[in-house]
Amino acid sequence: MSGAPARRRALYALATSDRFEAAARRLPVAERAAWSRASRYVAGERFEDAAAVVARLRSDGIAAAVDLFGEAIDDAGRAHAAADAYVEVARRLPELGAGATLALDLSHIGLDVSTGLCRGHLERIAEAASPVRLDIGAEDHSRTDAALALAAGLARTGAAVQMTVQANLRRSVEDWHSLVAAGAAIRLVKGAYVEPPSVALRFGEETDLAYVRLAHAIHGAGAALALATHDRVLREALLQTLDGAGVEMLLGVRTDEARGLAGRGVPIRVYVPFGGGWFRYWMRRVAESQGAHR
Ligand SMILES: Cc1cc2nc3c(=O)[nH]c(=O)nc-3n(C[C@H](O)[C@H](O)[C@H](O)COP(=O)(O)OP(=O)(O)OC[C@H]3O[C@@H](n4cnc5c(N)ncnc54)[C@H](O)[C@@H]3O)c2cc1C
């Protein structure tokens, strides 16, 4: 086993550990130290913090996708509360000005409780956000079937939807068709989850090749495509040939490049998460920033 995948696995184990988060946030001094590093990737805890970041990005010609932290809720009451919080954010979207979208993960609004419950929440949020687009995240492969069905179902109702497709998942080569047929836009990512080899390609060359093939196939089918990657070589090679493709990046990552893309007239959107649950998100970004996925 090489050191990098082992390091990634270890960091991801920490990123999803309740005990680690509780221990790290118990002492105010430790929490402050964590926040001082995490704040690079996170707008803040309140909607107003996100709005300030969105305004700053807009002044650089960069659009935003705003998200409220949270994932993997497994009881109906908390899922309902999370959906209510999203509806509130959706109602405040006009405060962010034109161009901002609303991002969310389905497990945050009850996917693990039941697909039907999650669908109800999703429709409620989409209605509150309309006409603003919902950008739906892709989670680990055990949730892919349900997530795709919900995203495609929502898109078929005429709602503005962007679904995330993970290049590292072997099944993605088929999955995007139903999304595009339903009228969803596609956000193409390499994939953030450590998955078993039976379902996923290795990070590095294998995933990068799949990314290139998927980008061409999706663009060739006429779908709206966002290249959500900080991989400069991949991005620039694809932008040369895929007319109209946009780029998406994470807040705090390669910020100068995002500004440069905006200056060149490439449609660019930055993911702007906010809320109290920043710790796990930050740990994931730490894993990626170490190149631990190579
Ligand atoms: C807008 C957006 C939405 C996403 N949504 C999802 C999703 O729904 N589901 C999912 O599985 N994944 C999602 N991802 C994450 C994605 O799958 C990758 O894990 C992540 O983007 C890192 O891969 P990369 O394509 O940037 O390429 P990499 O090869 O990992 O990175 C290229 C270079 O970018 C820099 N870089 C990358 N990440 C960081 C970082 N965190 N900090 C500092 N530098 C960094 C490094 O210099 C690195 O060498 C999303 C990514 C983006 C940009």
CSV table of C-alpha atoms and ligand atoms in Angstrom, one decimal:
chain,number,residue,atom,x,y,z
A,1,MET,CA,0.0,0.0,0.0
A,2,SER,CA,1.5,3.4,-0.9
A,3,GLY,CA,1.6,6.1,1.7
A,4,ALA,CA,-0.8,8.6,0.0
A,5,PRO,CA,-3.9,6.4,-0.2
A,6,ALA,CA,-3.3,5.3,3.4
A,7,ARG,CA,-3.0,9.0,4.5
A,8,ARG,CA,-6.2,9.9,2.7
A,9,ARG,CA,-8.0,7.0,4.3
A,10,ALA,CA,-6.7,8.1,7.7
A,11,LEU,CA,-7.8,11.7,7.2
A,12,TYR,CA,-11.2,10.7,5.9
A,13,ALA,CA,-11.7,8.5,9.0
A,14,LEU,CA,-11.0,11.5,11.1
A,15,ALA,CA,-13.2,13.7,9.0
A,16,THR,CA,-16.2,11.4,9.7
A,17,SER,CA,-15.4,10.7,13.4
A,18,ASP,CA,-17.9,12.2,15.9
A,19,ARG,CA,-15.4,11.6,18.7
A,20,PHE,CA,-12.6,13.4,16.9
A,21,GLU,CA,-14.8,16.4,16.2
A,22,ALA,CA,-16.1,16.5,19.8
A,23,ALA,CA,-12.5,16.3,21.2
A,24,ALA,CA,-11.1,18.9,18.8
A,25,ARG,CA,-14.0,21.3,19.5
A,26,ARG,CA,-14.3,20.8,23.3
A,27,LEU,CA,-11.5,23.2,24.2
A,28,PRO,CA,-12.1,26.8,23.0
A,29,VAL,CA,-8.4,27.2,22.3
A,30,ALA,CA,-8.4,24.1,20.1
A,31,GLU,CA,-11.6,25.1,18.3
A,32,ARG,CA,-10.2,28.6,17.6
A,33,ALA,CA,-7.0,27.0,16.2
A,34,ALA,CA,-9.1,24.7,14.0
A,35,TRP,CA,-11.3,27.6,12.8
A,36,SER,CA,-8.3,29.8,11.9
A,37,ARG,CA,-7.3,27.1,9.4
A,38,ALA,CA,-10.8,26.1,8.3
A,39,SER,CA,-11.9,29.7,7.6
A,40,ARG,CA,-10.0,29.6,4.3
A,41,TYR,CA,-12.7,27.2,3.0
A,42,VAL,CA,-15.7,28.4,4.9
A,43,ALA,CA,-17.7,31.7,4.6
A,44,GLY,CA,-18.7,31.7,8.3
A,45,GLU,CA,-21.5,30.5,10.5
A,46,ARG,CA,-24.3,32.9,9.4
A,47,PHE,CA,-26.1,33.6,6.1
A,48,GLU,CA,-24.8,37.2,6.4
A,49,ASP,CA,-21.2,35.8,6.3
A,50,ALA,CA,-22.0,33.9,3.1
A,51,ALA,CA,-23.7,37.0,1.6
A,52,ALA,CA,-20.5,39.0,2.2
A,53,VAL,CA,-18.3,36.4,0.5
A,54,VAL,CA,-20.8,36.2,-2.4
A,55,ALA,CA,-20.6,40.0,-2.9
A,56,ARG,CA,-16.8,39.9,-2.9
A,57,LEU,CA,-16.8,37.1,-5.5
A,58,ARG,CA,-19.3,39.0,-7.6
A,59,SER,CA,-17.0,42.0,-7.7
A,60,ASP,CA,-14.4,39.7,-9.3
A,61,GLY,CA,-16.9,38.4,-11.8
A,62,ILE,CA,-17.3,35.1,-10.0
A,63,ALA,CA,-20.7,33.5,-9.3
A,64,ALA,CA,-21.4,31.5,-6.1
A,65,ALA,CA,-23.2,28.3,-5.1
A,66,VAL,CA,-24.2,28.8,-1.4
A,67,ASP,CA,-24.6,25.8,0.8
A,68,LEU,CA,-25.6,25.2,4.4
A,69,PHE,CA,-23.4,22.6,6.2
A,70,GLY,CA,-24.7,19.3,7.1
A,71,GLU,CA,-25.0,15.7,5.9
A,72,ALA,CA,-26.0,12.2,6.8
A,73,ILE,CA,-29.0,13.0,9.0
A,74,ASP,CA,-30.7,9.7,10.0
A,75,ASP,CA,-33.9,10.8,11.8
A,76,ALA,CA,-37.0,12.4,10.4
A,77,GLY,CA,-37.2,15.3,12.9
A,78,ARG,CA,-33.6,16.5,12.2
A,79,ALA,CA,-34.1,16.1,8.4
A,80,HIS,CA,-37.3,18.2,8.7
A,81,ALA,CA,-35.5,20.9,10.6
A,82,ALA,CA,-32.6,20.9,8.1
A,83,ALA,CA,-35.1,21.2,5.2
A,84,ASP,CA,-36.8,24.2,7.1
A,85,ALA,CA,-33.4,25.8,7.4
A,86,TYR,CA,-32.8,25.4,3.6
A,87,VAL,CA,-36.2,26.8,2.8
A,88,GLU,CA,-35.3,29.9,4.9
A,89,VAL,CA,-32.0,30.2,3.0
A,90,ALA,CA,-33.9,29.7,-0.3
A,91,ARG,CA,-36.2,32.6,0.6
A,92,ARG,CA,-33.2,34.8,1.2
A,93,LEU,CA,-31.5,34.1,-2.0
A,94,PRO,CA,-32.7,37.4,-3.6
A,95,GLU,CA,-30.4,39.1,-1.1
A,96,LEU,CA,-27.4,37.5,-2.8
A,97,GLY,CA,-28.2,39.2,-6.2
A,98,ALA,CA,-28.5,37.5,-9.6
A,99,GLY,CA,-26.5,34.5,-10.5
A,100,ALA,CA,-26.1,32.7,-7.1
A,101,THR,CA,-27.4,29.1,-6.9
A,102,LEU,CA,-28.3,26.9,-3.9
A,103,ALA,CA,-26.2,23.8,-3.2
A,104,LEU,CA,-27.2,20.9,-1.0
A,105,ASP,CA,-26.5,17.2,-0.2
A,106,LEU,CA,-29.6,14.9,-0.1
A,107,SER,CA,-28.5,13.1,3.0
A,108,HIS,CA,-28.7,16.4,4.8
A,109,ILE,CA,-32.5,16.5,4.1
A,110,GLY,CA,-33.3,12.9,4.9
A,111,LEU,CA,-32.2,10.6,2.1
A,112,ASP,CA,-31.0,8.1,4.7
A,113,VAL,CA,-34.4,8.2,6.4
A,114,SER,CA,-36.5,7.5,3.3
A,115,THR,CA,-36.5,8.5,-0.3
A,116,GLY,CA,-40.1,9.7,-0.1
A,117,LEU,CA,-39.4,12.0,2.8
A,118,CYS,CA,-36.3,13.4,1.1
A,119,ARG,CA,-38.3,14.0,-2.1
A,120,GLY,CA,-40.9,16.0,-0.3
A,121,HIS,CA,-38.2,18.2,1.3
A,122,LEU,CA,-36.3,18.6,-2.0
A,123,GLU,CA,-39.5,19.7,-3.8
A,124,ARG,CA,-40.3,22.2,-1.0
A,125,ILE,CA,-36.8,23.7,-1.2
A,126,ALA,CA,-36.8,23.8,-5.0
A,127,GLU,CA,-40.1,25.7,-4.9
A,128,ALA,CA,-38.8,28.2,-2.4
A,129,ALA,CA,-35.7,28.7,-4.4
A,130,SER,CA,-37.4,29.0,-7.8
A,131,PRO,CA,-36.2,30.2,-10.3
A,132,VAL,CA,-32.8,29.8,-8.7
A,133,ARG,CA,-31.1,26.5,-9.6
A,134,LEU,CA,-30.5,23.7,-7.0
A,135,ASP,CA,-27.0,22.2,-7.3
A,136,ILE,CA,-27.2,18.7,-5.8
A,137,GLY,CA,-24.0,17.0,-4.5
A,138,ALA,CA,-23.1,13.4,-5.1
A,139,GLU,CA,-22.3,11.4,-2.0
A,140,ASP,CA,-20.9,7.9,-1.5
A,141,HIS,CA,-21.9,5.1,-3.9
A,142,SER,CA,-24.5,3.6,-1.5
A,143,ARG,CA,-26.6,6.7,-2.1
A,144,THR,CA,-26.2,7.1,-5.8
A,145,ASP,CA,-29.3,5.2,-7.0
A,146,ALA,CA,-31.6,7.2,-4.8
A,147,ALA,CA,-29.8,10.5,-5.4
A,148,LEU,CA,-29.9,10.1,-9.2
A,149,ALA,CA,-33.6,9.2,-9.2
A,150,LEU,CA,-34.5,12.3,-7.0
A,151,ALA,CA,-32.4,14.7,-9.1
A,152,ALA,CA,-33.8,13.4,-12.4
A,153,GLY,CA,-37.3,13.4,-11.0
A,154,LEU,CA,-37.0,17.0,-9.9
A,155,ALA,CA,-35.5,18.1,-13.3
A,156,ARG,CA,-38.4,16.4,-15.1
A,157,THR,CA,-40.9,18.7,-13.3
A,158,GLY,CA,-39.2,21.6,-15.0
A,159,ALA,CA,-37.2,22.8,-11.9
A,160,ALA,CA,-33.7,24.1,-12.5
A,161,VAL,CA,-31.4,21.4,-11.3
A,162,GLN,CA,-27.7,20.6,-11.6
A,163,MET,CA,-26.6,17.2,-10.5
A,164,THR,CA,-23.0,16.1,-9.6
A,165,VAL,CA,-21.4,13.2,-11.5
A,166,GLN,CA,-18.3,11.6,-10.0
A,167,ALA,CA,-15.7,10.5,-12.6
A,168,ASN,CA,-14.2,8.0,-10.3
A,169,LEU,CA,-17.4,5.9,-10.0
A,170,ARG,CA,-17.4,3.2,-12.7
A,171,ARG,CA,-21.2,3.5,-13.1
A,172,SER,CA,-21.0,7.2,-14.0
A,173,VAL,CA,-20.4,6.3,-17.6
A,174,GLU,CA,-24.0,5.2,-17.8
A,175,ASP,CA,-25.6,7.4,-15.1
A,176,TRP,CA,-25.3,10.8,-16.8
A,177,HIS,CA,-27.6,9.8,-19.6
A,178,SER,CA,-30.8,9.8,-17.5
A,179,LEU,CA,-29.8,13.1,-15.9
A,180,VAL,CA,-29.3,14.8,-19.2
A,181,ALA,CA,-32.5,13.3,-20.7
A,182,ALA,CA,-34.3,14.8,-17.7
A,183,GLY,CA,-32.9,18.2,-18.5
A,184,ALA,CA,-30.5,18.5,-15.6
A,185,ALA,CA,-27.2,20.4,-15.9
A,186,ILE,CA,-24.1,18.4,-14.9
A,187,ARG,CA,-21.3,19.3,-12.5
A,188,LEU,CA,-18.5,16.9,-13.2
A,189,VAL,CA,-16.1,16.2,-10.3
A,190,LYS,CA,-13.3,13.6,-9.8
A,191,GLY,CA,-15.0,12.3,-6.6
A,192,ALA,CA,-14.3,13.0,-2.9
A,193,TYR,CA,-15.2,9.6,-1.3
A,194,VAL,CA,-12.8,6.7,-0.6
A,195,GLU,CA,-14.7,3.9,-2.4
A,196,PRO,CA,-13.9,0.2,-2.9
A,197,PRO,CA,-12.2,-0.8,-6.2
A,198,SER,CA,-15.3,-2.8,-7.2
A,199,VAL,CA,-17.2,0.4,-7.7
A,200,ALA,CA,-14.5,3.1,-8.2
A,201,LEU,CA,-11.5,3.8,-10.3
A,202,ARG,CA,-8.2,4.7,-8.7
A,203,PHE,CA,-7.5,8.4,-8.1
A,204,GLY,CA,-4.9,9.7,-10.5
A,205,GLU,CA,-4.6,8.7,-14.1
A,206,GLU,CA,-7.6,6.3,-14.2
A,207,THR,CA,-10.0,8.8,-12.8
A,208,ASP,CA,-8.5,11.7,-14.8
A,209,LEU,CA,-9.0,9.7,-18.0
A,210,ALA,CA,-12.6,8.9,-17.1
A,211,TYR,CA,-13.1,12.6,-16.4
A,212,VAL,CA,-11.9,13.6,-19.9
A,213,ARG,CA,-14.1,11.0,-21.5
A,214,LEU,CA,-17.2,11.9,-19.5
A,215,ALA,CA,-16.7,15.7,-20.1
A,216,HIS,CA,-16.6,15.1,-23.9
A,217,ALA,CA,-19.6,12.7,-23.8
A,218,ILE,CA,-21.8,15.0,-21.7
A,219,HIS,CA,-20.8,18.1,-23.6
A,220,GLY,CA,-21.4,16.3,-26.9
A,221,ALA,CA,-24.9,15.4,-25.8
A,222,GLY,CA,-25.6,19.1,-25.5
A,223,ALA,CA,-25.9,19.3,-21.8
A,224,ALA,CA,-24.9,22.3,-19.7
A,225,LEU,CA,-21.5,21.2,-18.1
A,226,ALA,CA,-19.5,22.6,-15.3
A,227,LEU,CA,-15.9,21.3,-14.9
A,228,ALA,CA,-15.7,21.2,-11.1
A,229,THR,CA,-12.0,20.7,-10.7
A,230,HIS,CA,-8.9,22.6,-9.6
A,231,ASP,CA,-6.7,20.4,-11.8
A,232,ARG,CA,-5.3,23.1,-14.1
A,233,VAL,CA,-4.0,20.8,-16.8
A,234,LEU,CA,-7.3,18.9,-17.1
A,235,ARG,CA,-9.4,22.1,-17.0
A,236,GLU,CA,-7.3,24.0,-19.6
A,237,ALA,CA,-7.2,21.0,-22.0
A,238,LEU,CA,-11.0,20.6,-21.8
A,239,LEU,CA,-11.8,24.3,-22.0
A,240,GLN,CA,-9.9,24.4,-25.4
A,241,THR,CA,-12.4,22.1,-26.9
A,242,LEU,CA,-15.7,22.3,-24.9
A,243,ASP,CA,-17.3,25.5,-26.0
A,244,GLY,CA,-19.5,27.0,-23.3
A,245,ALA,CA,-18.4,24.7,-20.5
A,246,GLY,CA,-18.1,26.5,-17.1
A,247,VAL,CA,-15.8,25.9,-14.2
A,248,GLU,CA,-16.6,25.4,-10.6
A,249,MET,CA,-14.1,25.6,-7.7
A,250,LEU,CA,-14.2,25.5,-3.9
A,251,LEU,CA,-13.9,28.6,-1.8
A,252,GLY,CA,-10.3,29.0,-0.7
A,253,VAL,CA,-8.7,26.8,-3.4
A,254,ARG,CA,-6.7,28.4,-6.2
A,255,THR,CA,-8.4,31.7,-5.8
A,256,ASP,CA,-6.1,33.5,-8.2
A,257,GLU,CA,-7.0,31.0,-10.9
A,258,ALA,CA,-10.7,31.6,-10.4
A,259,ARG,CA,-10.2,35.3,-10.9
A,260,GLY,CA,-8.1,34.6,-14.0
A,261,LEU,CA,-10.8,32.5,-15.5
A,262,ALA,CA,-13.4,35.2,-14.9
A,263,GLY,CA,-11.1,37.7,-16.6
A,264,ARG,CA,-10.9,35.4,-19.6
A,265,GLY,CA,-14.7,35.3,-19.8
A,266,VAL,CA,-15.0,31.7,-18.6
A,267,PRO,CA,-18.2,31.2,-16.6
A,268,ILE,CA,-16.9,30.5,-13.1
A,269,ARG,CA,-18.7,29.6,-9.9
A,270,VAL,CA,-17.3,29.1,-6.4
A,271,TYR,CA,-18.9,26.9,-3.8
A,272,VAL,CA,-19.5,29.0,-0.7
A,273,PRO,CA,-20.5,26.8,2.4
A,274,PHE,CA,-21.6,28.3,5.7
A,275,GLY,CA,-23.1,27.2,9.0
A,276,GLY,CA,-22.0,25.6,12.3
A,277,GLY,CA,-21.0,22.2,10.8
A,278,TRP,CA,-17.7,23.3,9.2
A,279,PHE,CA,-15.4,20.9,11.0
A,280,ARG,CA,-15.9,17.8,8.9
A,281,TYR,CA,-16.0,19.7,5.7
A,282,TRP,CA,-12.6,21.3,6.6
A,283,MET,CA,-11.1,17.9,7.4
A,284,ARG,CA,-12.1,16.6,3.9
A,285,ARG,CA,-10.4,19.7,2.3
A,286,VAL,CA,-7.3,19.0,4.3
A,287,ALA,CA,-7.2,15.5,2.9
A,288,GLU,CA,-7.5,16.8,-0.6
A,289,SER,CA,-5.0,19.6,-0.1
A,290,GLN,CA,-2.3,17.1,1.0
A,291,GLY,CA,-2.6,15.4,-2.4
A,292,ALA,CA,-3.5,12.4,-0.3
A,293,HIS,CA,-5.7,11.0,-3.0
A,294,ARG,CA,-2.9,10.3,-5.4
B,1,LIG,C1,-17.7,23.0,-6.8
B,1,LIG,C2,-17.3,21.6,-6.4
B,1,LIG,C3,-18.3,20.7,-6.0
B,1,LIG,C4,-18.0,19.4,-5.6
B,1,LIG,N1,-19.0,18.6,-5.2
B,1,LIG,C5,-18.6,17.3,-5.0
B,1,LIG,C6,-19.7,16.3,-4.7
B,1,LIG,O1,-20.8,16.6,-4.8
B,1,LIG,N2,-19.3,15.0,-4.5
B,1,LIG,C7,-18.0,14.6,-4.5
B,1,LIG,O2,-17.7,13.4,-4.4
B,1,LIG,N3,-17.0,15.5,-4.7
B,1,LIG,C8,-17.3,16.8,-4.9
B,1,LIG,N4,-16.3,17.7,-5.1
B,1,LIG,C9,-14.9,17.4,-4.8
B,1,LIG,C10,-14.1,16.7,-5.9
B,1,LIG,O3,-14.7,15.4,-6.2
B,1,LIG,C11,-12.7,16.5,-5.5
B,1,LIG,O4,-12.5,15.7,-4.4
B,1,LIG,C12,-11.9,17.9,-5.3
B,1,LIG,O5,-12.4,18.9,-6.1
B,1,LIG,C13,-10.4,17.7,-5.5
B,1,LIG,O6,-10.2,17.2,-6.8
B,1,LIG,P1,-9.8,18.1,-8.1
B,1,LIG,O7,-10.6,17.8,-9.2
B,1,LIG,O8,-9.7,19.6,-7.7
B,1,LIG,O9,-8.3,17.6,-8.5
B,1,LIG,P2,-7.1,17.3,-7.6
B,1,LIG,O10,-6.2,16.5,-8.6
B,1,LIG,O11,-7.4,16.6,-6.4
B,1,LIG,O12,-6.5,18.7,-7.3
B,1,LIG,C14,-5.8,19.4,-8.3
B,1,LIG,C15,-4.9,20.5,-7.5
B,1,LIG,O13,-5.8,21.4,-6.9
B,1,LIG,C16,-5.4,21.8,-5.6
B,1,LIG,N5,-6.3,21.4,-4.6
B,1,LIG,C17,-7.3,20.5,-4.7
B,1,LIG,N6,-8.1,20.4,-3.6
B,1,LIG,C18,-7.5,21.3,-2.7
B,1,LIG,C19,-7.8,21.7,-1.4
B,1,LIG,N7,-8.8,21.2,-0.7
B,1,LIG,N8,-7.0,22.6,-0.8
B,1,LIG,C20,-5.9,23.2,-1.5
B,1,LIG,N9,-5.6,22.8,-2.8
B,1,LIG,C21,-6.4,21.9,-3.4
B,1,LIG,C22,-4.1,21.0,-5.4
B,1,LIG,O14,-3.0,21.8,-5.8
B,1,LIG,C23,-4.2,19.8,-6.3
B,1,LIG,O15,-2.9,19.4,-6.7
B,1,LIG,C24,-16.6,19.0,-5.6
B,1,LIG,C25,-15.6,19.9,-6.0
B,1,LIG,C26,-16.0,21.2,-6.4
B,1,LIG,C27,-14.9,22.1,-7.0
